[in-house]
């Protein structure tokens, strides 16, 4: 009698089958598109898809635990190899909840306000229509609306999108890959800590571009696998996590953008704002620390390890160039 595939019950009644992954056949680099250039980069901590939604939370603290990775000899892109099934990842993100992120939302808003100021003050954009992909609880959407933007969000997590709508923030429950939103309708699209989670970032970004107006700007925030922090920490780098299946470098991200017809107009290093309580919990496996005085828990600190890229790219505009205050990749 044949053994049936094992199943593991996860939150909200979702069942995820434990699928063993086979090798990718003739897979091309998701950044530069070169075929047959992926070579082993580092071994993984698991090859089966025995994951729960909690493993892909925004605030997951399983640092150093990731899929087997390959590296493109041509552009330096690092990618899960073999790649977990898109269907599996989609189900995980649809079911995920993240109460720790909800508690940190007021502090995360500072991250997003910094981006909104860069769009207007440094790139010279006037507030227009903005789409936040992977909007979570709608913190950026809310901040953008307060700054005069007509902002909307889409988010695969049912729980988080619903929580945003309860607060009056327009976040639709949807995955970009299947979203049927308006075409060429947005002046700015933000992909903040999103593109490293998707199995086909080239197709994902191309789909986002269908919703961007000619001359529009896309802002991408994603970890930099060639950063000093990544090199020093090695396998313990905090961006090596179960939810991350893509790791860009400045070069590979530029390759992807240019391959899809865009041009980088500015780049800088992303700055985080975290509460002291959250920061200390990172050193304890995500668990809160009991010894921190209550009055200190909500102190907010800027954190910039210079290991996350914040890239602005423009499509369909003949005068695309490096923006004031930005740096070319």
XYZ file of C-alpha atoms in Angstrom:
329
model
C 0.000 0.000 0.000
C 1.410 3.378 -1.015
C 2.053 5.951 1.657
C -0.177 8.978 1.423
C 1.443 12.451 1.505
C 1.675 13.707 5.073
C -0.417 16.690 5.987
C 0.165 19.263 8.639
C -2.691 21.319 10.034
C -1.987 25.015 10.396
C -3.902 28.079 11.566
C -7.384 28.942 10.290
C -8.057 25.352 9.238
C -5.656 25.494 6.303
C -3.992 22.205 5.417
C -0.663 22.278 3.647
C 0.683 19.129 2.048
C 4.332 18.294 2.730
C 5.697 18.432 -0.804
C 9.231 17.329 -1.562
C 10.882 19.539 -4.113
C 12.649 18.213 -7.165
C 15.491 19.919 -9.054
C 14.689 22.844 -11.340
C 15.006 21.794 -14.958
C 16.921 24.299 -17.123
C 15.927 27.173 -14.881
C 16.946 30.703 -15.876
C 18.167 33.431 -13.540
C 15.150 35.444 -12.313
C 17.148 38.691 -12.501
C 19.230 38.733 -15.690
C 17.387 35.908 -17.469
C 20.539 33.909 -18.275
C 19.966 30.177 -18.703
C 22.067 27.561 -16.949
C 24.111 30.004 -14.857
C 22.945 28.978 -11.359
C 25.575 27.290 -9.194
C 25.309 26.181 -5.536
C 25.680 29.077 -3.085
C 24.796 27.597 0.312
C 23.005 24.565 1.629
C 19.549 24.891 3.084
C 18.017 23.873 6.376
C 15.087 22.100 4.733
C 14.063 20.964 1.266
C 10.507 19.893 1.879
C 7.703 22.410 2.188
C 6.877 21.517 5.781
C 6.084 25.103 6.738
C 3.370 26.886 8.668
C 2.029 30.407 8.062
C 3.836 31.514 11.233
C 7.123 30.709 9.486
C 6.573 33.490 6.921
C 5.444 36.248 9.281
C 6.935 39.704 8.713
C 8.374 39.509 12.230
C 9.560 35.883 12.034
C 12.826 35.485 13.961
C 14.181 32.223 12.491
C 17.349 33.937 11.327
C 19.738 31.741 9.378
C 17.093 29.164 8.392
C 16.424 29.137 4.676
C 16.045 27.121 1.495
C 19.019 25.721 -0.448
C 20.364 28.631 -2.482
C 21.955 28.999 -5.900
C 23.892 31.961 -7.276
C 23.916 33.277 -10.838
C 27.461 33.356 -12.238
C 26.503 36.247 -14.498
C 24.760 38.843 -12.278
C 25.227 37.543 -8.727
C 21.534 36.927 -8.062
C 20.958 34.451 -5.216
C 17.765 32.408 -5.370
C 16.183 29.366 -3.749
C 17.322 26.384 -5.809
C 15.220 24.338 -6.112
C 12.370 26.814 -5.769
C 9.400 25.984 -3.511
C 6.070 25.785 -5.376
C 4.299 29.106 -5.907
C 1.020 27.502 -4.856
C 2.489 26.520 -1.500
C 3.902 29.985 -0.807
C 0.625 31.579 -1.841
C -1.365 29.483 0.626
C 1.034 30.349 3.431
C 0.754 34.090 2.853
C -3.011 33.946 2.549
C -3.224 32.332 6.000
C -0.537 34.303 7.854
C -1.252 36.521 10.857
C 1.271 38.694 12.667
C 0.257 40.224 16.021
C 3.842 41.368 16.676
C 3.774 43.451 13.493
C 0.445 44.929 14.565
C 2.004 46.028 17.861
C 4.916 47.617 15.970
C 2.767 49.346 13.329
C 3.039 52.880 14.787
C 6.838 52.640 14.657
C 6.917 51.069 11.189
C 4.980 54.070 9.933
C 8.149 56.127 10.286
C 9.862 53.860 7.742
C 7.137 54.616 5.234
C 6.901 58.344 5.925
C 10.597 58.542 5.091
C 9.903 56.974 1.683
C 6.963 59.288 1.015
C 9.136 62.328 1.762
C 11.804 61.027 -0.619
C 9.254 60.682 -3.417
C 8.161 64.302 -3.102
C 11.212 66.134 -1.756
C 13.993 64.338 -3.636
C 12.309 62.930 -6.747
C 10.004 65.918 -7.152
C 6.784 63.919 -7.470
C 3.451 65.439 -6.641
C 1.104 63.268 -4.584
C -0.953 61.211 -7.014
C -2.235 57.641 -7.083
C -0.171 55.113 -5.144
C -0.481 51.330 -4.901
C 1.221 49.450 -2.074
C 1.718 45.781 -2.946
C 1.944 43.549 0.111
C 0.304 46.235 2.213
C -0.080 44.115 5.385
C -2.143 46.229 7.817
C -2.165 49.222 5.480
C 0.293 51.326 7.479
C 1.923 52.826 4.378
C -1.450 53.359 2.711
C -2.684 55.242 5.766
C 0.487 57.368 5.913
C 0.293 58.134 2.181
C -3.322 59.248 2.449
C -2.408 61.541 5.321
C 0.290 63.038 3.061
C -2.174 63.768 0.250
C -1.830 60.655 -1.905
C -4.784 58.701 -3.280
C -3.410 55.455 -1.926
C -4.603 51.851 -2.049
C -3.141 48.513 -1.064
C -3.402 44.833 -1.898
C -2.446 42.109 0.573
C -2.679 38.296 0.299
C -3.216 37.733 4.044
C -6.936 37.585 4.669
C -6.562 38.490 8.337
C -4.307 41.501 7.791
C -6.261 42.940 4.869
C -9.487 42.612 6.838
C -7.879 44.307 9.857
C -6.867 47.226 7.627
C -10.378 47.594 6.224
C -11.846 47.597 9.731
C -9.765 50.705 10.347
C -11.075 52.325 7.180
C -7.908 51.737 5.134
C -8.548 50.595 1.527
C -6.596 47.335 1.365
C -7.969 44.614 -0.900
C -7.406 40.935 -0.154
C -5.522 39.843 -3.260
C -2.294 38.438 -4.659
C -0.708 40.644 -7.295
C -0.248 37.685 -9.634
C -4.030 37.276 -10.022
C -5.225 40.802 -9.188
C -7.487 42.352 -11.828
C -7.020 45.971 -10.726
C -6.967 48.981 -13.068
C -4.299 49.005 -15.783
C -1.849 51.940 -16.077
C -3.598 53.659 -13.186
C -0.910 54.439 -10.586
C 1.842 57.039 -10.456
C 3.802 55.129 -7.817
C 3.870 51.442 -6.889
C 5.671 50.358 -3.728
C 7.128 46.876 -3.218
C 8.572 47.088 0.280
C 10.120 43.848 1.508
C 7.975 41.936 -0.980
C 10.000 40.878 -4.006
C 12.268 38.574 -1.968
C 9.203 36.478 -1.095
C 8.043 35.568 -4.620
C 9.275 32.615 -6.728
C 9.324 34.550 -10.022
C 10.310 38.174 -9.329
C 10.617 38.995 -13.031
C 7.026 37.966 -13.750
C 5.897 39.578 -10.496
C 7.461 42.937 -11.352
C 6.163 42.732 -14.924
C 2.654 42.241 -13.538
C 3.089 45.276 -11.271
C 4.128 47.349 -14.287
C 0.771 46.652 -15.953
C -0.760 48.870 -13.277
C 1.843 51.674 -13.525
C 1.254 54.791 -15.584
C 3.837 55.682 -18.261
C 6.544 57.668 -16.508
C 5.568 56.164 -13.169
C 7.954 55.185 -10.384
C 8.353 51.864 -8.592
C 9.997 51.796 -5.163
C 11.588 48.469 -4.206
C 13.004 47.647 -0.780
C 14.788 44.310 -0.486
C 17.795 42.763 1.314
C 21.272 43.160 -0.220
C 23.042 39.797 -0.244
C 26.386 41.481 -1.025
C 26.222 43.885 1.931
C 28.946 43.948 4.572
C 26.458 42.669 7.159
C 25.552 39.679 4.969
C 29.211 38.827 4.434
C 30.184 39.194 8.090
C 27.217 37.301 9.526
C 27.288 34.542 6.915
C 24.670 31.897 7.647
C 23.449 33.895 10.648
C 22.404 36.920 8.556
C 18.967 37.992 9.719
C 17.552 38.088 6.173
C 18.140 34.338 5.721
C 14.651 33.274 6.780
C 12.037 30.716 5.623
C 9.941 33.361 3.865
C 12.783 34.698 1.726
C 13.433 32.894 -1.560
C 15.242 35.683 -3.476
C 18.325 37.694 -2.525
C 19.307 40.604 -4.743
C 22.490 42.615 -5.017
C 22.639 46.147 -6.450
C 23.817 44.653 -9.737
C 21.192 41.909 -10.020
C 18.347 44.266 -9.106
C 19.514 46.723 -11.743
C 19.653 43.843 -14.254
C 16.051 42.926 -13.497
C 14.818 46.516 -13.761
C 16.629 47.177 -17.036
C 15.571 43.826 -18.512
C 11.965 44.946 -18.023
C 12.575 48.320 -19.663
C 13.040 50.471 -16.568
C 15.799 52.731 -15.349
C 17.073 53.237 -11.826
C 16.669 56.891 -10.829
C 17.803 56.730 -7.196
C 19.123 54.356 -4.585
C 19.895 54.535 -0.897
C 20.035 52.236 2.117
C 16.773 51.495 3.879
C 16.403 52.684 7.468
C 14.183 50.831 9.929
C 12.477 52.191 13.021
C 11.962 49.639 15.789
C 10.852 49.794 19.383
C 13.431 48.810 21.980
C 11.130 45.978 23.039
C 11.107 44.561 19.502
C 14.872 44.891 19.075
C 15.686 43.015 22.271
C 13.170 40.298 21.385
C 15.186 39.597 18.217
C 18.011 38.261 20.385
C 15.624 35.917 22.199
C 14.055 34.068 19.283
C 11.279 36.642 18.912
C 10.161 36.242 22.522
C 9.625 39.377 24.648
C 12.180 40.029 27.365
C 10.921 40.331 30.924
C 13.767 42.390 32.362
C 13.279 45.479 30.145
C 11.600 48.293 32.152
C 8.100 49.085 30.907
C 8.944 52.756 30.359
C 11.715 51.743 27.936
C 9.773 49.267 25.825
C 8.289 51.810 23.433
C 11.417 53.840 22.876
C 12.025 53.969 19.118
C 15.451 53.644 17.524
C 16.480 54.071 13.864
C 18.369 51.006 12.620
C 20.369 51.056 9.406
C 22.734 48.116 8.968
C 23.146 49.110 5.306
C 22.021 45.645 4.255
C 18.709 46.581 2.610
C 18.386 48.304 -0.759
C 15.865 51.086 -1.307
C 15.653 51.543 -5.069
C 13.527 53.880 -7.172
C 13.027 53.079 -10.859
C 11.064 54.785 -13.617
C 9.379 53.250 -16.644
C 8.377 54.820 -19.928
C 9.950 58.238 -19.436
C 12.695 59.434 -21.831
C 14.261 61.741 -19.246
C 14.779 59.057 -16.599
C 18.015 59.777 -14.766
C 19.558 59.714 -11.347
C 17.345 61.843 -9.111
C 18.616 64.528 -6.762
C 19.758 63.052 -3.495
C 19.919 59.559 -4.990
C 22.849 57.482 -6.125
C 23.142 55.345 -9.202
C 23.446 51.623 -8.621
